[in-house]
mmCIF file of C-alpha atoms in Angstrom:
data_model
loop_
_atom_site.group_PDB
_atom_site.id
_atom_site.type_symbol
_atom_site.label_atom_id
_atom_site.label_comp_id
_atom_site.label_asym_id
_atom_site.label_seq_id
_atom_site.Cartn_x
_atom_site.Cartn_y
_atom_site.Cartn_z
ATOM 1 C CA UNK E 1 -91.638 38.441 3.291
ATOM 2 C CA UNK E 2 -90.243 37.978 6.765
ATOM 3 C CA UNK E 3 -90.525 40.368 9.687
ATOM 4 C CA UNK E 4 -87.743 42.948 9.782
ATOM 5 C CA UNK E 5 -85.389 43.420 12.748
ATOM 6 C CA UNK E 6 -86.342 46.176 15.208
ATOM 7 C CA UNK E 7 -83.386 48.260 14.033
ATOM 8 C CA UNK E 8 -84.687 48.366 10.460
ATOM 9 C CA UNK E 9 -87.712 50.515 9.742
ATOM 10 C CA UNK E 10 -90.604 48.997 7.761
ATOM 11 C CA UNK E 11 -90.531 49.418 4.014
ATOM 12 C CA UNK E 12 -92.730 52.371 3.037
ATOM 13 C CA UNK E 13 -94.996 52.186 -0.004
ATOM 14 C CA UNK E 14 -96.245 55.530 -1.356
ATOM 15 C CA UNK E 15 -99.557 55.251 -3.194
ATOM 16 C CA UNK E 16 -101.201 57.863 -5.406
ATOM 17 C CA UNK E 17 -104.905 57.287 -4.910
ATOM 18 C CA UNK E 18 -107.976 58.408 -6.905
ATOM 19 C CA UNK E 19 -109.795 60.940 -4.728
ATOM 20 C CA UNK E 20 -113.165 59.149 -4.915
ATOM 21 C CA UNK E 21 -111.722 55.709 -4.145
ATOM 22 C CA UNK E 22 -112.903 54.223 -0.820
ATOM 23 C CA UNK E 23 -111.729 50.633 -1.387
ATOM 24 C CA UNK E 24 -108.001 50.487 -1.956
ATOM 25 C CA UNK E 25 -106.863 51.962 1.354
ATOM 26 C CA UNK E 26 -108.755 49.578 3.677
ATOM 27 C CA UNK E 27 -108.027 46.639 1.396
ATOM 28 C CA UNK E 28 -104.319 47.488 1.258
ATOM 29 C CA UNK E 29 -104.205 47.725 5.063
ATOM 30 C CA UNK E 30 -105.939 44.348 5.231
ATOM 31 C CA UNK E 31 -103.479 42.756 2.839
ATOM 32 C CA UNK E 32 -100.531 44.187 4.771
ATOM 33 C CA UNK E 33 -101.521 42.180 7.839
ATOM 34 C CA UNK E 34 -99.648 39.344 6.149
ATOM 35 C CA UNK E 35 -96.387 41.308 6.090
ATOM 36 C CA UNK E 36 -95.914 40.971 9.868
ATOM 37 C CA UNK E 37 -95.147 44.684 10.118
ATOM 38 C CA UNK E 38 -92.450 44.635 7.429
ATOM 39 C CA UNK E 39 -94.202 47.226 5.241
ATOM 40 C CA UNK E 40 -96.532 50.213 5.605
ATOM 41 C CA UNK E 41 -98.638 52.073 3.040
ATOM 42 C CA UNK E 42 -98.954 55.875 2.735
ATOM 43 C CA UNK E 43 -101.457 57.643 0.492
ATOM 44 C CA UNK E 44 -101.843 60.906 -1.394
ATOM 45 C CA UNK E 45 -105.061 61.638 -3.313
ATOM 46 C CA UNK E 46 -105.444 63.086 -6.801
ATOM 47 C CA UNK E 47 -108.800 64.226 -8.243
ATOM 48 C CA UNK E 48 -110.605 61.388 -10.059
ATOM 49 C CA UNK E 49 -114.393 61.095 -9.994
ATOM 50 C CA UNK E 50 -115.654 59.736 -13.319
ATOM 51 C CA UNK E 51 -114.451 57.006 -15.680
ATOM 52 C CA UNK E 52 -115.366 57.628 -19.314
ATOM 53 C CA UNK E 53 -113.681 58.088 -22.691
ATOM 54 C CA UNK E 54 -114.389 61.816 -23.226
ATOM 55 C CA UNK E 55 -111.581 64.374 -23.133
ATOM 56 C CA UNK E 56 -112.742 65.850 -19.829
ATOM 57 C CA UNK E 57 -112.379 62.519 -18.094
ATOM 58 C CA UNK E 58 -108.939 61.951 -19.583
ATOM 59 C CA UNK E 59 -107.734 65.222 -18.050
ATOM 60 C CA UNK E 60 -108.107 63.698 -14.565
ATOM 61 C CA UNK E 61 -105.074 61.560 -15.344
ATOM 62 C CA UNK E 62 -102.698 64.318 -16.407
ATOM 63 C CA UNK E 63 -99.275 63.757 -14.851
ATOM 64 C CA UNK E 64 -98.777 67.120 -13.100
ATOM 65 C CA UNK E 65 -101.171 66.539 -10.158
ATOM 66 C CA UNK E 66 -99.668 63.087 -9.736
ATOM 67 C CA UNK E 67 -96.136 64.506 -9.716
ATOM 68 C CA UNK E 68 -97.135 67.060 -7.084
ATOM 69 C CA UNK E 69 -98.646 64.317 -4.915
ATOM 70 C CA UNK E 70 -95.579 62.140 -5.445
ATOM 71 C CA UNK E 71 -93.300 64.915 -4.200
ATOM 72 C CA UNK E 72 -95.372 65.101 -1.014
ATOM 73 C CA UNK E 73 -95.022 61.360 -0.512
ATOM 74 C CA UNK E 74 -91.292 61.698 -1.099
ATOM 75 C CA UNK E 75 -91.175 63.910 2.008
ATOM 76 C CA UNK E 76 -92.162 60.771 3.943
ATOM 77 C CA UNK E 77 -89.124 58.994 2.486
ATOM 78 C CA UNK E 78 -91.177 56.252 0.872
ATOM 79 C CA UNK E 79 -89.202 53.477 -0.818
ATOM 80 C CA UNK E 80 -91.459 53.060 -3.855
ATOM 81 C CA UNK E 81 -94.252 54.985 -5.569
ATOM 82 C CA UNK E 82 -97.310 53.615 -7.365
ATOM 83 C CA UNK E 83 -100.200 55.157 -9.247
ATOM 84 C CA UNK E 84 -102.870 52.985 -7.654
ATOM 85 C CA UNK E 85 -105.283 53.393 -10.532
ATOM 86 C CA UNK E 86 -105.970 51.457 -13.720
ATOM 87 C CA UNK E 87 -106.353 54.359 -16.178
ATOM 88 C CA UNK E 88 -103.542 53.010 -18.356
ATOM 89 C CA UNK E 89 -105.733 50.020 -19.120
ATOM 90 C CA UNK E 90 -107.952 52.187 -21.342
ATOM 91 C CA UNK E 91 -105.774 55.244 -22.034
ATOM 92 C CA UNK E 92 -102.785 53.128 -23.123
ATOM 93 C CA UNK E 93 -99.920 51.348 -21.434
ATOM 94 C CA UNK E 94 -97.306 53.715 -22.868
ATOM 95 C CA UNK E 95 -98.967 56.505 -20.929
ATOM 96 C CA UNK E 96 -98.433 54.560 -17.709
ATOM 97 C CA UNK E 97 -94.846 53.741 -18.594
ATOM 98 C CA UNK E 98 -94.198 57.432 -19.189
ATOM 99 C CA UNK E 99 -95.903 58.298 -15.888
ATOM 100 C CA UNK E 100 -93.794 55.816 -13.937
ATOM 101 C CA UNK E 101 -90.642 57.204 -15.539
ATOM 102 C CA UNK E 102 -91.721 60.770 -14.733
ATOM 103 C CA UNK E 103 -92.442 59.912 -11.098
ATOM 104 C CA UNK E 104 -88.985 58.403 -10.737
ATOM 105 C CA UNK E 105 -87.315 61.306 -12.546
ATOM 106 C CA UNK E 106 -89.120 63.797 -10.309
ATOM 107 C CA UNK E 107 -88.425 62.077 -6.992
ATOM 108 C CA UNK E 108 -85.590 59.585 -7.477
ATOM 109 C CA UNK E 109 -87.922 56.827 -6.232
ATOM 110 C CA UNK E 110 -88.744 53.699 -8.257
ATOM 111 C CA UNK E 111 -92.347 53.768 -9.493
ATOM 112 C CA UNK E 112 -94.997 51.707 -11.226
ATOM 113 C CA UNK E 113 -98.786 51.645 -11.768
ATOM 114 C CA UNK E 114 -101.681 49.252 -11.284
ATOM 115 C CA UNK E 115 -101.919 48.481 -14.996
ATOM 116 C CA UNK E 116 -98.194 47.787 -15.264
ATOM 117 C CA UNK E 117 -98.496 45.554 -12.189
ATOM 118 C CA UNK E 118 -101.303 43.538 -13.792
ATOM 119 C CA UNK E 119 -99.240 43.073 -16.949
ATOM 120 C CA UNK E 120 -96.241 42.049 -14.840
ATOM 121 C CA UNK E 121 -98.463 39.446 -13.172
ATOM 122 C CA UNK E 122 -99.480 38.125 -16.597
ATOM 123 C CA UNK E 123 -95.806 37.856 -17.569
ATOM 124 C CA UNK E 124 -94.879 36.072 -14.345
ATOM 125 C CA UNK E 125 -97.634 33.482 -14.842
ATOM 126 C CA UNK E 126 -97.367 33.203 -18.624
ATOM 127 C CA UNK E 127 -100.929 34.450 -19.140
ATOM 128 C CA UNK E 128 -101.779 35.150 -22.765
ATOM 129 C CA UNK E 129 -105.578 34.843 -22.371
ATOM 130 C CA UNK E 130 -107.039 36.843 -19.512
ATOM 131 C CA UNK E 131 -110.570 37.009 -18.143
ATOM 132 C CA UNK E 132 -111.686 40.544 -17.269
ATOM 133 C CA UNK E 133 -114.020 41.524 -14.406
ATOM 134 C CA UNK E 134 -114.830 45.236 -14.763
ATOM 135 C CA UNK E 135 -117.205 47.801 -13.218
ATOM 136 C CA UNK E 136 -117.016 50.184 -16.197
ATOM 137 C CA UNK E 137 -119.280 51.064 -19.101
ATOM 138 C CA UNK E 138 -119.047 48.881 -22.177
ATOM 139 C CA UNK E 139 -117.050 51.361 -24.273
ATOM 140 C CA UNK E 140 -114.382 51.626 -21.550
ATOM 141 C CA UNK E 141 -114.344 47.821 -21.270
ATOM 142 C CA UNK E 142 -113.841 47.486 -25.027
ATOM 143 C CA UNK E 143 -110.962 49.976 -24.856
ATOM 144 C CA UNK E 144 -109.335 47.838 -22.145
ATOM 145 C CA UNK E 145 -109.648 44.717 -24.306
ATOM 146 C CA UNK E 146 -107.954 46.588 -27.181
ATOM 147 C CA UNK E 147 -105.168 47.897 -24.915
ATOM 148 C CA UNK E 148 -104.348 44.467 -23.531
ATOM 149 C CA UNK E 149 -104.388 42.928 -27.014
ATOM 150 C CA UNK E 150 -101.610 45.344 -28.007
ATOM 151 C CA UNK E 151 -99.597 43.928 -25.094
ATOM 152 C CA UNK E 152 -100.059 40.355 -26.343
ATOM 153 C CA UNK E 153 -102.879 39.455 -23.949
ATOM 154 C CA UNK E 154 -106.212 38.355 -25.439
ATOM 155 C CA UNK E 155 -109.207 38.867 -23.185
ATOM 156 C CA UNK E 156 -112.396 37.092 -22.173
ATOM 157 C CA UNK E 157 -114.781 39.872 -21.142
ATOM 158 C CA UNK E 158 -117.506 39.246 -18.593
ATOM 159 C CA UNK E 159 -120.370 41.712 -18.970
ATOM 160 C CA UNK E 160 -119.211 44.886 -17.174
ATOM 161 C CA UNK E 161 -121.387 46.472 -14.489
ATOM 162 C CA UNK E 162 -121.859 49.613 -16.604
ATOM 163 C CA UNK E 163 -120.908 52.211 -13.973
ATOM 164 C CA UNK E 164 -119.141 55.511 -14.719
ATOM 165 C CA UNK E 165 -119.179 57.104 -11.221
ATOM 166 C CA UNK E 166 -115.900 56.102 -9.619
ATOM 167 C CA UNK E 167 -117.247 56.370 -6.069
ATOM 168 C CA UNK E 168 -120.060 53.961 -6.955
ATOM 169 C CA UNK E 169 -117.674 51.155 -7.906
ATOM 170 C CA UNK E 170 -116.932 50.398 -4.251
ATOM 171 C CA UNK E 171 -120.650 49.957 -3.568
ATOM 172 C CA UNK E 172 -120.861 46.924 -5.877
ATOM 173 C CA UNK E 173 -121.336 43.954 -3.497
ATOM 174 C CA UNK E 174 -118.333 41.651 -3.228
ATOM 175 C CA UNK E 175 -120.624 38.697 -3.986
ATOM 176 C CA UNK E 176 -121.549 40.291 -7.333
ATOM 177 C CA UNK E 177 -117.871 40.863 -8.095
ATOM 178 C CA UNK E 178 -117.196 37.200 -7.311
ATOM 179 C CA UNK E 179 -119.924 36.074 -9.721
ATOM 180 C CA UNK E 180 -118.445 38.322 -12.413
ATOM 181 C CA UNK E 181 -115.004 36.761 -11.840
ATOM 182 C CA UNK E 182 -116.547 33.311 -12.253
ATOM 183 C CA UNK E 183 -118.137 34.389 -15.537
ATOM 184 C CA UNK E 184 -114.808 35.736 -16.795
ATOM 185 C CA UNK E 185 -113.061 32.431 -15.985
ATOM 186 C CA UNK E 186 -114.344 30.774 -19.168
ATOM 187 C CA UNK E 187 -113.431 30.302 -22.814
ATOM 188 C CA UNK E 188 -109.826 29.377 -22.148
ATOM 189 C CA UNK E 189 -108.989 32.146 -19.685
ATOM 190 C CA UNK E 190 -105.687 31.334 -17.953
ATOM 191 C CA UNK E 191 -106.312 33.888 -15.186
ATOM 192 C CA UNK E 192 -108.887 36.552 -14.290
ATOM 193 C CA UNK E 193 -108.086 40.189 -13.523
ATOM 194 C CA UNK E 194 -110.298 42.567 -11.574
ATOM 195 C CA UNK E 195 -109.269 45.751 -13.389
ATOM 196 C CA UNK E 196 -110.223 48.513 -10.971
ATOM 197 C CA UNK E 197 -108.732 49.537 -7.629
ATOM 198 C CA UNK E 198 -112.127 50.617 -6.243
ATOM 199 C CA UNK E 199 -113.790 47.194 -6.441
ATOM 200 C CA UNK E 200 -113.821 44.634 -3.634
ATOM 201 C CA UNK E 201 -112.246 41.598 -5.249
ATOM 202 C CA UNK E 202 -109.071 41.085 -3.213
ATOM 203 C CA UNK E 203 -110.613 39.120 -0.383
ATOM 204 C CA UNK E 204 -112.478 36.835 -2.815
ATOM 205 C CA UNK E 205 -109.334 35.723 -4.661
ATOM 206 C CA UNK E 206 -108.182 32.876 -2.421
ATOM 207 C CA UNK E 207 -111.563 31.100 -2.435
ATOM 208 C CA UNK E 208 -112.154 31.649 -6.139
ATOM 209 C CA UNK E 209 -108.714 30.393 -7.123
ATOM 210 C CA UNK E 210 -109.421 27.107 -5.385
ATOM 211 C CA UNK E 211 -112.789 26.816 -7.136
ATOM 212 C CA UNK E 212 -111.652 27.952 -10.597
ATOM 213 C CA UNK E 213 -108.114 26.490 -10.586
ATOM 214 C CA UNK E 214 -106.637 29.631 -12.181
ATOM 215 C CA UNK E 215 -105.078 32.769 -10.653
ATOM 216 C CA UNK E 216 -107.226 35.792 -9.779
ATOM 217 C CA UNK E 217 -105.318 39.071 -10.118
ATOM 218 C CA UNK E 218 -107.124 41.739 -8.118
ATOM 219 C CA UNK E 219 -105.839 45.218 -9.011
ATOM 220 C CA UNK E 220 -105.303 46.327 -5.397
ATOM 221 C CA UNK E 221 -103.419 43.117 -4.604
ATOM 222 C CA UNK E 222 -101.385 43.300 -7.813
ATOM 223 C CA UNK E 223 -100.403 46.898 -7.116
ATOM 224 C CA UNK E 224 -99.208 46.127 -3.603
ATOM 225 C CA UNK E 225 -97.368 43.000 -4.790
ATOM 226 C CA UNK E 226 -95.488 44.821 -7.528
ATOM 227 C CA UNK E 227 -94.711 47.811 -5.323
ATOM 228 C CA UNK E 228 -93.121 45.606 -2.682
ATOM 229 C CA UNK E 229 -91.291 43.614 -5.318
ATOM 230 C CA UNK E 230 -89.985 46.760 -7.011
ATOM 231 C CA UNK E 231 -88.727 48.033 -3.652
ATOM 232 C CA UNK E 232 -86.620 44.896 -3.264
ATOM 233 C CA UNK E 233 -88.879 42.941 -0.943
ATOM 234 C CA UNK E 234 -90.215 39.506 -1.789
ATOM 235 C CA UNK E 235 -93.799 39.370 -0.545
ATOM 236 C CA UNK E 236 -94.808 35.801 0.202
ATOM 237 C CA UNK E 237 -97.773 35.329 2.473
ATOM 238 C CA UNK E 238 -100.925 33.325 2.144
ATOM 239 C CA UNK E 239 -104.620 34.022 2.484
ATOM 240 C CA UNK E 240 -105.093 36.501 -0.369
ATOM 241 C CA UNK E 241 -104.406 34.503 -3.523
ATOM 242 C CA UNK E 242 -101.436 33.261 -5.487
ATOM 243 C CA UNK E 243 -99.927 36.603 -6.443
ATOM 244 C CA UNK E 244 -98.923 37.709 -2.928
ATOM 245 C CA UNK E 245 -97.836 34.173 -2.065
ATOM 246 C CA UNK E 246 -95.997 33.121 -5.234
ATOM 247 C CA UNK E 247 -95.834 36.057 -7.643
ATOM 248 C CA UNK E 248 -92.336 37.252 -6.791
ATOM 249 C CA UNK E 249 -90.906 33.747 -7.111
ATOM 250 C CA UNK E 250 -92.663 33.311 -10.464
ATOM 251 C CA UNK E 251 -91.375 36.663 -11.665
ATOM 252 C CA UNK E 252 -87.772 35.784 -10.747
ATOM 253 C CA UNK E 253 -88.054 32.435 -12.513
ATOM 254 C CA UNK E 254 -89.366 34.134 -15.634
ATOM 255 C CA UNK E 255 -86.593 36.724 -15.525
ATOM 256 C CA UNK E 256 -83.887 34.047 -15.290
ATOM 257 C CA UNK E 257 -85.394 32.024 -18.150
ATOM 258 C CA UNK E 258 -85.697 35.074 -20.382
ATOM 259 C CA UNK E 259 -82.039 35.947 -19.811
ATOM 260 C CA UNK E 260 -81.011 32.330 -20.453
ATOM 261 C CA UNK E 261 -82.926 32.344 -23.742
ATOM 262 C CA UNK E 262 -81.107 35.494 -24.805
ATOM 263 C CA UNK E 263 -77.681 34.262 -23.691
ATOM 264 C CA UNK E 264 -77.931 30.927 -25.520
ATOM 265 C CA UNK E 265 -79.909 31.961 -28.593
ATOM 266 C CA UNK E 266 -82.138 28.942 -27.944
ATOM 267 C CA UNK E 267 -85.778 28.593 -28.957
ATOM 268 C CA UNK E 268 -87.334 27.719 -25.601
ATOM 269 C CA UNK E 269 -86.242 27.662 -21.965
ATOM 270 C CA UNK E 270 -88.305 26.148 -19.145
ATOM 271 C CA UNK E 271 -88.031 25.414 -15.451
ATOM 272 C CA UNK E 272 -89.880 22.605 -13.681
ATOM 273 C CA UNK E 273 -89.825 22.364 -9.901
ATOM 274 C CA UNK E 274 -91.638 20.642 -7.054
ATOM 275 C CA UNK E 275 -92.603 23.316 -4.521
ATOM 276 C CA UNK E 276 -96.053 22.347 -3.251
ATOM 277 C CA UNK E 277 -96.127 25.242 -0.797
ATOM 278 C CA UNK E 278 -96.048 27.546 -3.850
ATOM 279 C CA UNK E 279 -98.473 25.507 -5.937
ATOM 280 C CA UNK E 280 -95.702 24.230 -8.231
ATOM 281 C CA UNK E 281 -95.134 20.677 -9.460
ATOM 282 C CA UNK E 282 -92.853 19.392 -12.212
ATOM 283 C CA UNK E 283 -95.650 18.158 -14.466
ATOM 284 C CA UNK E 284 -96.296 21.809 -15.410
ATOM 285 C CA UNK E 285 -93.557 24.356 -15.982
ATOM 286 C CA UNK E 286 -93.000 27.061 -13.397
ATOM 287 C CA UNK E 287 -91.848 29.365 -16.172
ATOM 288 C CA UNK E 288 -91.109 29.459 -19.881
ATOM 289 C CA UNK E 289 -89.407 31.833 -22.311
ATOM 290 C CA UNK E 290 -89.942 31.485 -26.062
ATOM 291 C CA UNK E 291 -88.638 32.774 -29.345
ATOM 292 C CA UNK E 292 -91.403 34.338 -31.484
ATOM 293 C CA UNK E 293 -93.393 31.661 -33.286
ATOM 294 C CA UNK E 294 -92.235 28.811 -31.033
ATOM 295 C CA UNK E 295 -95.003 26.689 -29.545
ATOM 296 C CA UNK E 296 -95.527 26.916 -25.809
ATOM 297 C CA UNK E 297 -95.181 23.806 -23.650
ATOM 298 C CA UNK E 298 -96.184 25.619 -20.442
ATOM 299 C CA UNK E 299 -99.612 24.066 -19.889
ATOM 300 C CA UNK E 300 -98.999 20.561 -21.230
ATOM 301 C CA UNK E 301 -99.189 18.121 -18.305
ATOM 302 C CA UNK E 302 -99.541 14.975 -20.422
ATOM 303 C CA UNK E 303 -96.250 13.350 -19.393
ATOM 304 C CA UNK E 304 -95.047 11.885 -16.105
ATOM 305 C CA UNK E 305 -91.945 14.052 -15.974
ATOM 306 C CA UNK E 306 -90.112 12.160 -13.230
ATOM 307 C CA UNK E 307 -90.293 8.957 -15.308
ATOM 308 C CA UNK E 308 -88.668 10.397 -18.441
ATOM 309 C CA UNK E 309 -85.335 8.867 -19.480
ATOM 310 C CA UNK E 310 -83.607 12.229 -19.430
ATOM 311 C CA UNK E 311 -84.915 13.124 -15.964
ATOM 312 C CA UNK E 312 -83.967 9.739 -14.560
ATOM 313 C CA UNK E 313 -80.471 10.402 -15.961
ATOM 314 C CA UNK E 314 -80.416 13.759 -14.133
ATOM 315 C CA UNK E 315 -81.536 12.051 -10.933
ATOM 316 C CA UNK E 316 -78.707 9.545 -11.187
ATOM 317 C CA UNK E 317 -75.929 11.838 -12.466
ATOM 318 C CA UNK E 318 -76.772 15.187 -10.828
ATOM 319 C CA UNK E 319 -74.947 17.121 -13.539
ATOM 320 C CA UNK E 320 -75.996 18.904 -16.750
ATOM 321 C CA UNK E 321 -77.070 16.821 -19.724
ATOM 322 C CA UNK E 322 -75.893 18.418 -22.981
ATOM 323 C CA UNK E 323 -77.416 16.931 -26.156
ATOM 324 C CA UNK E 324 -76.457 18.387 -29.552
ATOM 325 C CA UNK E 325 -78.766 15.744 -31.084
ATOM 326 C CA UNK E 326 -80.890 12.825 -29.913
ATOM 327 C CA UNK E 327 -79.106 9.913 -31.551
ATOM 328 C CA UNK E 328 -77.525 8.805 -28.283
ATOM 329 C CA UNK E 329 -79.118 7.800 -24.979
ATOM 330 C CA UNK E 330 -80.757 9.038 -22.876
ATOM 331 C CA UNK E 331 -83.535 9.730 -25.368
ATOM 332 C CA UNK E 332 -86.149 12.413 -24.699
ATOM 333 C CA UNK E 333 -89.877 11.647 -24.999
ATOM 334 C CA UNK E 334 -90.968 11.301 -28.628
ATOM 335 C CA UNK E 335 -93.621 13.976 -28.107
ATOM 336 C CA UNK E 336 -90.893 16.545 -27.479
ATOM 337 C CA UNK E 337 -89.619 15.843 -30.982
ATOM 338 C CA UNK E 338 -92.871 15.189 -32.860
ATOM 339 C CA UNK E 339 -95.175 17.726 -31.209
ATOM 340 C CA UNK E 340 -92.793 20.483 -30.133
ATOM 341 C CA UNK E 341 -90.099 20.119 -32.796
ATOM 342 C CA UNK E 342 -87.112 19.924 -30.451
ATOM 343 C CA UNK E 343 -83.893 18.599 -32.021
ATOM 344 C CA UNK E 344 -81.297 19.446 -29.349
ATOM 345 C CA UNK E 345 -81.372 20.383 -25.683
ATOM 346 C CA UNK E 346 -79.482 21.071 -22.481
ATOM 347 C CA UNK E 347 -80.842 20.103 -19.079
ATOM 348 C CA UNK E 348 -79.515 21.141 -15.693
ATOM 349 C CA UNK E 349 -80.539 19.772 -12.301
ATOM 350 C CA UNK E 350 -81.609 22.190 -9.572
ATOM 351 C CA UNK E 351 -81.128 20.719 -6.111
ATOM 352 C CA UNK E 352 -82.306 21.579 -2.622
ATOM 353 C CA UNK E 353 -81.452 19.688 0.538
ATOM 354 C CA UNK E 354 -79.790 16.939 -1.490
ATOM 355 C CA UNK E 355 -82.915 16.272 -3.574
ATOM 356 C CA UNK E 356 -83.478 16.890 -7.264
ATOM 357 C CA UNK E 357 -86.097 19.578 -6.725
ATOM 358 C CA UNK E 358 -86.327 20.574 -10.371
ATOM 359 C CA UNK E 359 -84.515 21.137 -13.644
ATOM 360 C CA UNK E 360 -83.972 23.693 -16.377
ATOM 361 C CA UNK E 361 -84.478 22.806 -20.051
ATOM 362 C CA UNK E 362 -82.962 24.682 -22.987
ATOM 363 C CA UNK E 363 -84.475 23.651 -26.336
ATOM 364 C CA UNK E 364 -83.331 24.114 -29.924
ATOM 365 C CA UNK E 365 -85.482 23.427 -32.984
ATOM 366 C CA UNK E 366 -82.364 22.328 -34.868
ATOM 367 C CA UNK E 367 -79.393 20.167 -34.022
ATOM 368 C CA UNK E 368 -76.592 22.311 -32.670
ATOM 369 C CA UNK E 369 -73.270 22.046 -30.908
ATOM 370 C CA UNK E 370 -73.717 23.772 -27.564
ATOM 371 C CA UNK E 371 -70.771 26.062 -26.803
ATOM 372 C CA UNK E 372 -68.957 26.754 -23.538
ATOM 373 C CA UNK E 373 -70.759 30.096 -23.504
ATOM 374 C CA UNK E 374 -74.072 28.197 -23.612
ATOM 375 C CA UNK E 375 -73.150 25.798 -20.825
ATOM 376 C CA UNK E 376 -71.826 28.670 -18.697
ATOM 377 C CA UNK E 377 -75.133 30.499 -19.138
ATOM 378 C CA UNK E 378 -76.982 27.344 -18.085
ATOM 379 C CA UNK E 379 -74.804 27.007 -14.986
ATOM 380 C CA UNK E 380 -75.452 30.643 -14.069
ATOM 381 C CA UNK E 381 -79.202 30.148 -14.460
ATOM 382 C CA UNK E 382 -79.128 26.998 -12.325
ATOM 383 C CA UNK E 383 -77.264 28.828 -9.565
ATOM 384 C CA UNK E 384 -79.699 31.747 -9.688
ATOM 385 C CA UNK E 385 -82.757 29.510 -9.532
ATOM 386 C CA UNK E 386 -81.249 27.453 -6.730
ATOM 387 C CA UNK E 387 -80.803 30.683 -4.779
ATOM 388 C CA UNK E 388 -84.478 31.542 -5.328
ATOM 389 C CA UNK E 389 -85.780 28.324 -3.795
ATOM 390 C CA UNK E 390 -87.237 28.666 -0.298
ATOM 391 C CA UNK E 391 -84.816 27.556 2.375
#
């Protein structure tokens, strides 16, 4: 996210904040140092003091106080609204989706929530198994595990801290939060989420990601990232973990691949790209979209991708490779056929500065004659992904 010209005011993010939260405001201000003045955050508080599963606690998250606070933020002409709280993680994601829709209907301003932001981060990074670092009591933690499972995300739960007093969450030492994140990064977790906006995890993410070799999605960071992204900005600054640096690029890649899957009726679409400044290399996919029941190839780094016959063909020809079957050269790796069941594919080069930076793959589990509609969709996707690459 580059600095804006003097004639353009900073983007304004309106945040609805739990009244007893003392963490998210200073952390958000700290994170915004990376925006070089391109965005500012503005807060309105709503009464939230206790996190539990009884009916009285649920009433804290009724939409009317949030709508009233949102209307006040609208007076400041904010560009986006967020409920900077994770209540949807235990009360249900549909409740947050309805809240976001109500905020937009009541103000005309695009809106999201912390829980929706965390799920968007999981989608962008292809996370289907998520470690959880939580301050809550065990029954709330179990409700969060059940909620995320309904969204297609299985969870690895580190022992929660067992707190119910929302103000007390921010008094948990950051070092203890870091140890909890490390505990959650086990048993096949593909990322860890700190699910609470009143816990100091944001400034631990960068160090822990290097040590654990998986993303750490802090709720405060995720909320700011998604708010900026929803407002049309593309946050991309370092120092606070992968999500603020790479999340918007990953999300765009995933969006393009999902549309390409739909347009072609294929079984799998992937994008591989060498962008070391964004932690991306072709041996692992930068994104993948799948038909239900199709095996994921996202985390298989067993092949030297640049040495494959089909990729060497792309390097030499610099044009799409359309294969209705694999009886003719160039032949794909046998593992693509034997392990992943691919019987036909299209590949398209994606170039930057004259180099083959990456390529798109469109896979079919049966032999098929690719149509002009299919090849046009591939060309559109290649153009869109080329436009997303850093200049």
